[in-house]
């Protein structure tokens, strides 16, 4: 099972890096159901949603 992380009150997002590698930006939150990893930002609600696969290693996420 992977992880879904929601950040509320997030200003505009231009990119998300996971362990230094860029994640794909998706055009709709429901698109996250179709991929193993990625992110989506809803401008109207200022919610950033990030989906990551399960891992046992330390993980770093950067929002730009």
Coordinates of C-alpha atoms in Angstrom, one line a residue:
X1 CA 0.0 0.0 0.0
X2 CA 1.3 3.4 -0.9
X3 CA 0.9 6.8 0.7
X4 CA -1.4 9.8 -0.1
X5 CA -0.4 13.1 1.5
X6 CA -2.6 16.2 1.5
X7 CA -1.2 19.6 2.2
X8 CA -3.9 22.2 2.9
X9 CA -3.5 26.0 2.4
X10 CA -0.7 25.4 -0.1
X11 CA 0.4 28.2 -2.3
X12 CA 0.8 27.6 -6.1
X13 CA 2.9 24.5 -6.8
X14 CA 5.4 24.3 -9.7
X15 CA 6.8 20.9 -9.1
X16 CA 7.3 18.1 -6.5
X17 CA 10.5 16.2 -6.1
X18 CA 10.7 12.8 -4.5
X19 CA 14.3 11.8 -3.4
X20 CA 15.5 14.4 -5.9
X21 CA 13.5 13.1 -8.9
X22 CA 10.5 15.0 -10.3
X23 CA 7.1 13.5 -9.9
X24 CA 4.5 13.8 -12.6
X25 CA 1.9 16.5 -12.3
X26 CA -1.6 15.1 -12.9
X27 CA -4.6 17.2 -14.1
X28 CA -7.2 15.8 -11.7
X29 CA -7.1 14.2 -8.3
X30 CA -9.0 11.1 -9.5
X31 CA -6.0 10.5 -11.9
X32 CA -3.9 9.6 -8.8
X33 CA -5.9 6.4 -8.6
X34 CA -4.4 5.3 -11.9
X35 CA -0.7 5.8 -11.2
X36 CA 1.8 4.6 -8.6
X37 CA 3.2 8.1 -7.9
X38 CA 2.5 11.7 -8.8
X39 CA 0.9 15.0 -7.6
X40 CA -2.0 17.3 -8.2
X41 CA -2.7 20.8 -7.0
X42 CA -6.2 22.2 -6.7
X43 CA -6.0 26.0 -7.1
X44 CA -9.6 26.6 -5.9
X45 CA -9.1 24.8 -2.6
X46 CA -5.3 25.2 -2.3
X47 CA -4.8 21.5 -1.6
X48 CA -1.8 19.7 -2.8
X49 CA -2.1 15.9 -3.0
X50 CA 1.0 13.7 -3.4
X51 CA 0.9 10.0 -4.0
X52 CA 4.0 7.9 -3.3
X53 CA 4.6 4.1 -3.4
X54 CA 5.3 2.1 -0.3
X55 CA 8.9 2.1 0.8
X56 CA 10.9 1.1 3.8
X57 CA 13.7 3.6 3.0
X58 CA 13.9 7.2 4.2
X59 CA 12.1 9.6 1.8
X60 CA 12.5 13.3 1.0
X61 CA 9.7 15.3 -0.6
X62 CA 10.3 18.8 -1.9
X63 CA 7.6 21.1 -3.0
X64 CA 8.5 24.0 -5.4

